[in-house]
Short mmCIF file of C-alpha atoms in Angstrom, two decimals:
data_model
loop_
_atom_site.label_atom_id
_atom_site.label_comp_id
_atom_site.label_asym_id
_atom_site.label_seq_id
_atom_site.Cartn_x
_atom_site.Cartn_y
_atom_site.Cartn_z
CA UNK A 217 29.68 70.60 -31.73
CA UNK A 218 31.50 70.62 -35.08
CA UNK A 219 30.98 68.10 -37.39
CA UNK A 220 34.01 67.80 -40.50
CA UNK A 221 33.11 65.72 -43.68
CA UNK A 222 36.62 64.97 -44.24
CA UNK A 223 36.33 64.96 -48.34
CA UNK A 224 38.98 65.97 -51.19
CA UNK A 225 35.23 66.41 -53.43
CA UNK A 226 32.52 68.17 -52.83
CA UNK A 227 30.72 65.46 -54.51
CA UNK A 228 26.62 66.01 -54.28
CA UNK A 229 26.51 63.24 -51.10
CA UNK A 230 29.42 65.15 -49.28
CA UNK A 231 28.14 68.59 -50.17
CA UNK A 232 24.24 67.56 -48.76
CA UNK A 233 26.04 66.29 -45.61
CA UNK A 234 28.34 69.57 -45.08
CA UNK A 235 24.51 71.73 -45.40
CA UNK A 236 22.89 70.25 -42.97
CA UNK A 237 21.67 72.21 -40.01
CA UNK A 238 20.56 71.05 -36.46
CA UNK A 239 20.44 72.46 -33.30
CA UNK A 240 24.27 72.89 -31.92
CA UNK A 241 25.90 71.10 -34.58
CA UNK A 242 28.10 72.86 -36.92
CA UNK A 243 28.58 70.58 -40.00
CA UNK A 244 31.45 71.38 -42.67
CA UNK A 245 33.21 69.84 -45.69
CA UNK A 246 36.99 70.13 -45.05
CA UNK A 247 40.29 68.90 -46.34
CA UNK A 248 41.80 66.65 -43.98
CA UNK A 249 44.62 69.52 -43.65
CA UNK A 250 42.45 72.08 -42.90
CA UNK A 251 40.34 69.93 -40.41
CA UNK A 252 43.40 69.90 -38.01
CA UNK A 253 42.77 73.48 -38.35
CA UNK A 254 39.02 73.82 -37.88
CA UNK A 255 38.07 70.44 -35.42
CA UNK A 256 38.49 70.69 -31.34
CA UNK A 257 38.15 68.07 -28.78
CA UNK A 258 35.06 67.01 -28.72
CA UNK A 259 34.37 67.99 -32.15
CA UNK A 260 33.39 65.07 -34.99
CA UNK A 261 35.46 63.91 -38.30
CA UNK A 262 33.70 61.80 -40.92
CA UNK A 263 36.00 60.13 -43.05
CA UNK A 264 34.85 60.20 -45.91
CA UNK A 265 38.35 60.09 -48.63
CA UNK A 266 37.72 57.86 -51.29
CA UNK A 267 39.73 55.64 -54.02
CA UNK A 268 41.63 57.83 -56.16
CA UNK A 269 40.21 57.84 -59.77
CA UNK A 270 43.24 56.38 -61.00
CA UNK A 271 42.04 53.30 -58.92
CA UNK A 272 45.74 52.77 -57.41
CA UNK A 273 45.40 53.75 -53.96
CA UNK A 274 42.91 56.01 -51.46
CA UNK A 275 42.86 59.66 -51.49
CA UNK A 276 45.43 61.16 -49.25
CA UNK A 277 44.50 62.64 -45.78
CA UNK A 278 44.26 58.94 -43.57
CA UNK A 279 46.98 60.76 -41.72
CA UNK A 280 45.05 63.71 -40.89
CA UNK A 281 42.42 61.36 -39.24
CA UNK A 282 44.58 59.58 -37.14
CA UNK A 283 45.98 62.80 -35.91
CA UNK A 284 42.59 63.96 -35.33
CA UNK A 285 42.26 60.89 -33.25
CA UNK A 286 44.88 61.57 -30.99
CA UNK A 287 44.17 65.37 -30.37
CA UNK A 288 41.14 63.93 -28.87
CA UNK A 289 38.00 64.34 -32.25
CA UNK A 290 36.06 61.96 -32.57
CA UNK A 291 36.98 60.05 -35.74
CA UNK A 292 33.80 57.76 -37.71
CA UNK A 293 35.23 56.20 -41.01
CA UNK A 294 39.36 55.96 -39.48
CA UNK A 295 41.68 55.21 -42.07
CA UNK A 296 41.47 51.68 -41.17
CA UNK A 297 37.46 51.36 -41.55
CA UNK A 298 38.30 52.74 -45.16
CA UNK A 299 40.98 50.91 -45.95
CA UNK A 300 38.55 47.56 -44.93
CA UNK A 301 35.60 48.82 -47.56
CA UNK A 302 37.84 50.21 -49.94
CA UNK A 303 40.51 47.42 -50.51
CA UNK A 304 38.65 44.67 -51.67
CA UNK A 305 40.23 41.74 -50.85
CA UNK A 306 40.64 43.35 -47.11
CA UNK A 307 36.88 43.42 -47.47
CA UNK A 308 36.73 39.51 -48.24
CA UNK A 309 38.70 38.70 -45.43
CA UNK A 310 36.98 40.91 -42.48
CA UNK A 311 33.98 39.46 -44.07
CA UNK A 312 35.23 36.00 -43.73
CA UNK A 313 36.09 36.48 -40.33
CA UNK A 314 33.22 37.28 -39.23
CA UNK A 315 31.76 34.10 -41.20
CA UNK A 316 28.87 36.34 -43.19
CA UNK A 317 28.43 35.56 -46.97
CA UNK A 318 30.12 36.65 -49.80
CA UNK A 319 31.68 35.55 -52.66
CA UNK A 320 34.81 33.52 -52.97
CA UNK A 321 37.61 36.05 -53.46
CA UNK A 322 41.22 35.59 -54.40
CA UNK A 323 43.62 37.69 -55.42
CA UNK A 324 45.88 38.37 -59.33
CA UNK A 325 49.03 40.42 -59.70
CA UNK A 326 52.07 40.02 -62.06
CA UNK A 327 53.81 36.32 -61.33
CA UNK A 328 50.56 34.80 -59.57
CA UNK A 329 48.92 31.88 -60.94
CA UNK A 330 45.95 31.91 -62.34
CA UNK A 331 42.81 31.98 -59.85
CA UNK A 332 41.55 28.55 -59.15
CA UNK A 333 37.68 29.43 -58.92
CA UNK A 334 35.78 27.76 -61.68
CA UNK A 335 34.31 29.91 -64.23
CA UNK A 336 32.12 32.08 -65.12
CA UNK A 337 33.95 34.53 -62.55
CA UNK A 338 34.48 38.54 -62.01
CA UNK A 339 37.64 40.39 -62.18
CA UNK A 340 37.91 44.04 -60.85
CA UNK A 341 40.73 46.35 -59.41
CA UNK A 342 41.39 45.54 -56.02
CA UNK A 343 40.92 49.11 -54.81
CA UNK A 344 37.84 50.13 -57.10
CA UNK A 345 34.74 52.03 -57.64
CA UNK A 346 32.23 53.05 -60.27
CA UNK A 347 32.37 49.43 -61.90
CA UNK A 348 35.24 50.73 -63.59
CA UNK A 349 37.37 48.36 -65.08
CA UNK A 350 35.15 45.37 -63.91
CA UNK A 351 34.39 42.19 -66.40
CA UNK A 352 32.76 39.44 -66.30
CA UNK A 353 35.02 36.38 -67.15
CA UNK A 354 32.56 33.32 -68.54
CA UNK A 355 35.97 31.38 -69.64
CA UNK A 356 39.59 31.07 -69.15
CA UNK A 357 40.06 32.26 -72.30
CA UNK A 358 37.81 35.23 -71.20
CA UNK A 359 39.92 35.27 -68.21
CA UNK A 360 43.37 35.79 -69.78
CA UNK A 361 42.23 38.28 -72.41
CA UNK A 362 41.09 40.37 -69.86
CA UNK A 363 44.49 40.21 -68.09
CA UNK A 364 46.12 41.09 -71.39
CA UNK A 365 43.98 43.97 -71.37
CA UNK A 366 44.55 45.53 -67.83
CA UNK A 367 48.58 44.33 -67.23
CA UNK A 368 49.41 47.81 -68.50
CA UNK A 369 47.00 49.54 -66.32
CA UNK A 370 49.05 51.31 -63.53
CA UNK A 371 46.08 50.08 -61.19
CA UNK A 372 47.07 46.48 -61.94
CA UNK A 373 50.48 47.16 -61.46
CA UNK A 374 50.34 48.73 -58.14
CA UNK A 375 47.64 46.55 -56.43
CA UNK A 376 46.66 44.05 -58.50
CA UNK A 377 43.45 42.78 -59.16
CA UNK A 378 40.40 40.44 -57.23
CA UNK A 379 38.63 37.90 -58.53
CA UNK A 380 35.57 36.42 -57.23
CA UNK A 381 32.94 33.89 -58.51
CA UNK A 382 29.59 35.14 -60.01
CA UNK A 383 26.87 35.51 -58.03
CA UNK A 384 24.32 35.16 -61.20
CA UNK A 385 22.89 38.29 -62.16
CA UNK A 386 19.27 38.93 -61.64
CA UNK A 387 19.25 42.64 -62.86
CA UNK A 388 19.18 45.17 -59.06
CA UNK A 389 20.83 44.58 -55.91
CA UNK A 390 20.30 46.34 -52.28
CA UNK A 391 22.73 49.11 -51.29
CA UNK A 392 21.77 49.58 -47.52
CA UNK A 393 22.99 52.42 -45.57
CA UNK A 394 24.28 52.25 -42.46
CA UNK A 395 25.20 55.02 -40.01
CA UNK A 396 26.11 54.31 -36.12
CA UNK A 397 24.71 50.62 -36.01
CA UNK A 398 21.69 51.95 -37.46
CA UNK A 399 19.97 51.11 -41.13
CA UNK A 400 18.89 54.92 -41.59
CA UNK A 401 17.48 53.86 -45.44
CA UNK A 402 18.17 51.74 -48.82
CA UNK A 403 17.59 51.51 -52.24
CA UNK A 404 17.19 49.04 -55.30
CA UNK A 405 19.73 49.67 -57.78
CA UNK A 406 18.54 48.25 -60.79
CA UNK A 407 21.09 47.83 -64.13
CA UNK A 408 20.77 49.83 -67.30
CA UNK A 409 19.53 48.03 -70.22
CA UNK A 410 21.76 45.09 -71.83
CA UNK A 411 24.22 46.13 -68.45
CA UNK A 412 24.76 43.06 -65.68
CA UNK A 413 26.17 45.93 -63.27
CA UNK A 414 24.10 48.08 -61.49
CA UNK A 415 26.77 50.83 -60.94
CA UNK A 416 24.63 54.52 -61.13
CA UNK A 417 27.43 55.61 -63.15
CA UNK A 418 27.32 53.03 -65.32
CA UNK A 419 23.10 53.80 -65.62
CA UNK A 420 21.82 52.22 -63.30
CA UNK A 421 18.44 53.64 -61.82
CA UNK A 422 17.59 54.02 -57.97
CA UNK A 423 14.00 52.83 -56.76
CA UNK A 424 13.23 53.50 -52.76
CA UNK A 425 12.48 50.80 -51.02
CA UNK A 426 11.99 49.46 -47.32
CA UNK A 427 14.85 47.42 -46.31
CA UNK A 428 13.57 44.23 -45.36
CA UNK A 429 14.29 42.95 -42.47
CA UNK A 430 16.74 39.72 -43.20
CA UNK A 431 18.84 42.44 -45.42
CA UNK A 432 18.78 44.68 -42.56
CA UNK A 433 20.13 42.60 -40.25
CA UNK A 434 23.10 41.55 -42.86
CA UNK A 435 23.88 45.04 -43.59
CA UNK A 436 24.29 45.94 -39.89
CA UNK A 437 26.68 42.97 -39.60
CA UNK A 438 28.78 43.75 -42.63
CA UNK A 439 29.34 47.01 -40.90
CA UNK A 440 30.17 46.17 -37.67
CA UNK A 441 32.65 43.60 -39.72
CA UNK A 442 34.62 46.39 -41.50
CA UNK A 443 34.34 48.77 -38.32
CA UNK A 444 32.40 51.43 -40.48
CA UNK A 445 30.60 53.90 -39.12
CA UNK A 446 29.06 55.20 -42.01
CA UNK A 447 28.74 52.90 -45.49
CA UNK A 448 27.05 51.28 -47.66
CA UNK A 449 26.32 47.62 -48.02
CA UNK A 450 25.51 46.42 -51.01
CA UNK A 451 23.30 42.75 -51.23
CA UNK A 452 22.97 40.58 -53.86
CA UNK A 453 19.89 38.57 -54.06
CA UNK A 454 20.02 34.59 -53.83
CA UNK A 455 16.93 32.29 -53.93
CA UNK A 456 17.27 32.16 -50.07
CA UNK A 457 18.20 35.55 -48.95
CA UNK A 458 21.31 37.75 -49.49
CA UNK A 459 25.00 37.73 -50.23
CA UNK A 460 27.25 40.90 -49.73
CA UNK A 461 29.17 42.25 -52.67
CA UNK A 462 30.82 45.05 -51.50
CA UNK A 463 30.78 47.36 -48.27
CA UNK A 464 31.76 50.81 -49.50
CA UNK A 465 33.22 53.67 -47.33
CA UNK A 466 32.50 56.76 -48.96
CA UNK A 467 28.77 55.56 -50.10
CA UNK A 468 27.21 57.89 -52.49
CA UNK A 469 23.71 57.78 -51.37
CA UNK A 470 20.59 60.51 -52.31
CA UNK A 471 17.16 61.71 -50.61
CA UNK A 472 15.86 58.26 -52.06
CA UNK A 473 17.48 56.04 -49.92
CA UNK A 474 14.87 57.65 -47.42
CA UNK A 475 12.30 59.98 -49.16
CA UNK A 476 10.07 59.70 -46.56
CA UNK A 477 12.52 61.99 -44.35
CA UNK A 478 15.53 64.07 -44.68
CA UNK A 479 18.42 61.06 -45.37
CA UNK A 480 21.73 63.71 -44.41
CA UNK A 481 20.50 65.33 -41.60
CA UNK A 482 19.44 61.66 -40.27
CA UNK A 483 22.80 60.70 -41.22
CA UNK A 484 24.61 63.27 -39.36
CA UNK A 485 21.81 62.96 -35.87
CA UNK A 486 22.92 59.63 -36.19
CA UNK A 487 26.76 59.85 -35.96
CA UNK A 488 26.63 62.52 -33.55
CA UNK A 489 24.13 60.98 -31.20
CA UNK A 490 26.47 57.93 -30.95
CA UNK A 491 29.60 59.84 -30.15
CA UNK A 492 27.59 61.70 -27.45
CA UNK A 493 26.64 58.58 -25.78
CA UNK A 494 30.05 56.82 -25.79
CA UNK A 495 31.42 60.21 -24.17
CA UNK A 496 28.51 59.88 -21.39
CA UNK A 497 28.85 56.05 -20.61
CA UNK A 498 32.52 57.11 -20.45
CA UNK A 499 31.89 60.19 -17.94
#
């Protein structure tokens, strides 16, 4: 079997992923072009094309996976899975739908009101990453300065923005990950000094830790939600459990989500294991 991280980046997660190595899998980072060159019936495509860094749209290739599709690979992360994690306030609604927590969304573009959640609240591009471009409103003063500062932005133009409602800060959240209805590892991500997000590009630090099990069971949900095959969930802490923030699906993640083990080759058992079940109930 061939396996196809369908990437634009050979970023360190999708590089670890493409060098794995287990018996009768074949694993490669490919362009989605040249993985309707490369993948067979039978074979496997992990989508894994992310927001552009612009932050006004997804990386092209969603195409190239539906194609895939229909020649008969089998396709974890389709472009509508990503487009559910990566567009934000498609993300609020699956989430919605499927009645799990998370914070009260609504959407801001040129000629819409102003949100009607109260105060302090969060405003970020609608198809983000990296906590760029995210601030923390505490007023509606706050509020419309910040829209002063992004209405230029070409993200803002294109997409707009979401807004949600704080959930108050207490310093780390959980990122779970999540491959094939499994929770293969997770990590605190704790926020840099003087830094309310806890985006690793923005500092943040990763400590291992055992998911528990209340988190677990939230993360596998939020998946299942968004139709992901492979993401991460990311959980905010209240006093009586979790909320989820975001479900993102072209997770970073690194051999601390589960040091105990090899995370990417667990990863990669995991997806193909799944697709070689669903072809035997089907046989």
């Amino acid at each position: 079997m061939r396996v196809g991280v369908i990437a634009h980046r050979e970023s360190e997660t999708n590089a670890a992923l493409a060098a794995v190595r287990l018996p009768g899998i074949e694993v490669e980072l490919l362009r989605p072009a040249q993985a309707l060159l490369r993948l067979r019936p039978g074979d496997v495509a992990i989508g894994r094309l992310d927001v552009l860094p612009s932050l006004d749209g997804v990386e092209p290739g969603c195409w190239a996976l539906t194609e895939l599709e229909r020649r008969g690979v089998a396709v974890l992360n389709d472009g509508i899975s990503l487009s559910n994690c990566h567009d934000k306030l498609a993300t609020a609604r699956a989430l919605h739908a499927a009645g799990l927590p998370h914070p009260r969304t609504d959407f801001l573009a040129h000629g819409f009101e102003l949100p009607r959640l109260a105060t302090p609240i969060v405003i970020k591009p609608r198809l983000g990453s990296w906590g760029r471009d995210v601030a923390l409103c505490r007023s509606v003063g706050e509020l419309q300065a910040q829209i002063a500062a992004i209405r230029a932005k070409l993200w803002f133009q294109a997409t707009g923005a979401v807004v949600q409602e704080l959930v108050p800060p207490r310093g780390y959240d959980l990122r779970v990950l999540v491959a094939a209805g499994q929770v293969l590892g997770g990590c605190r991500r704790v926020a840099a000094p003087g830094e309310w997000r806890t985006n690793v590009a923005l500092g943040g630090r990763r400590v291992p830790v055992m998911v528990p099990p209340d988190a677990a069971a939230l993360a596998l949900a939020a998946a299942d939600a968004v139709d992901g095959a492979l993401v991460g969930v990311d959980l905010l802490p209240l006093d009586d459990g979790w909320t989820i923030l975001e479900v993102n699906g072209a997770v970073d993640f690194a051999p601390a989500y589960r040091p105990w083990d090899d995370v990417f080759a667990a990863v990669v058992d995991a997806l193909t294991r799944s697709v070689l079940a669903r072809a035997t109930a089907v046989a």
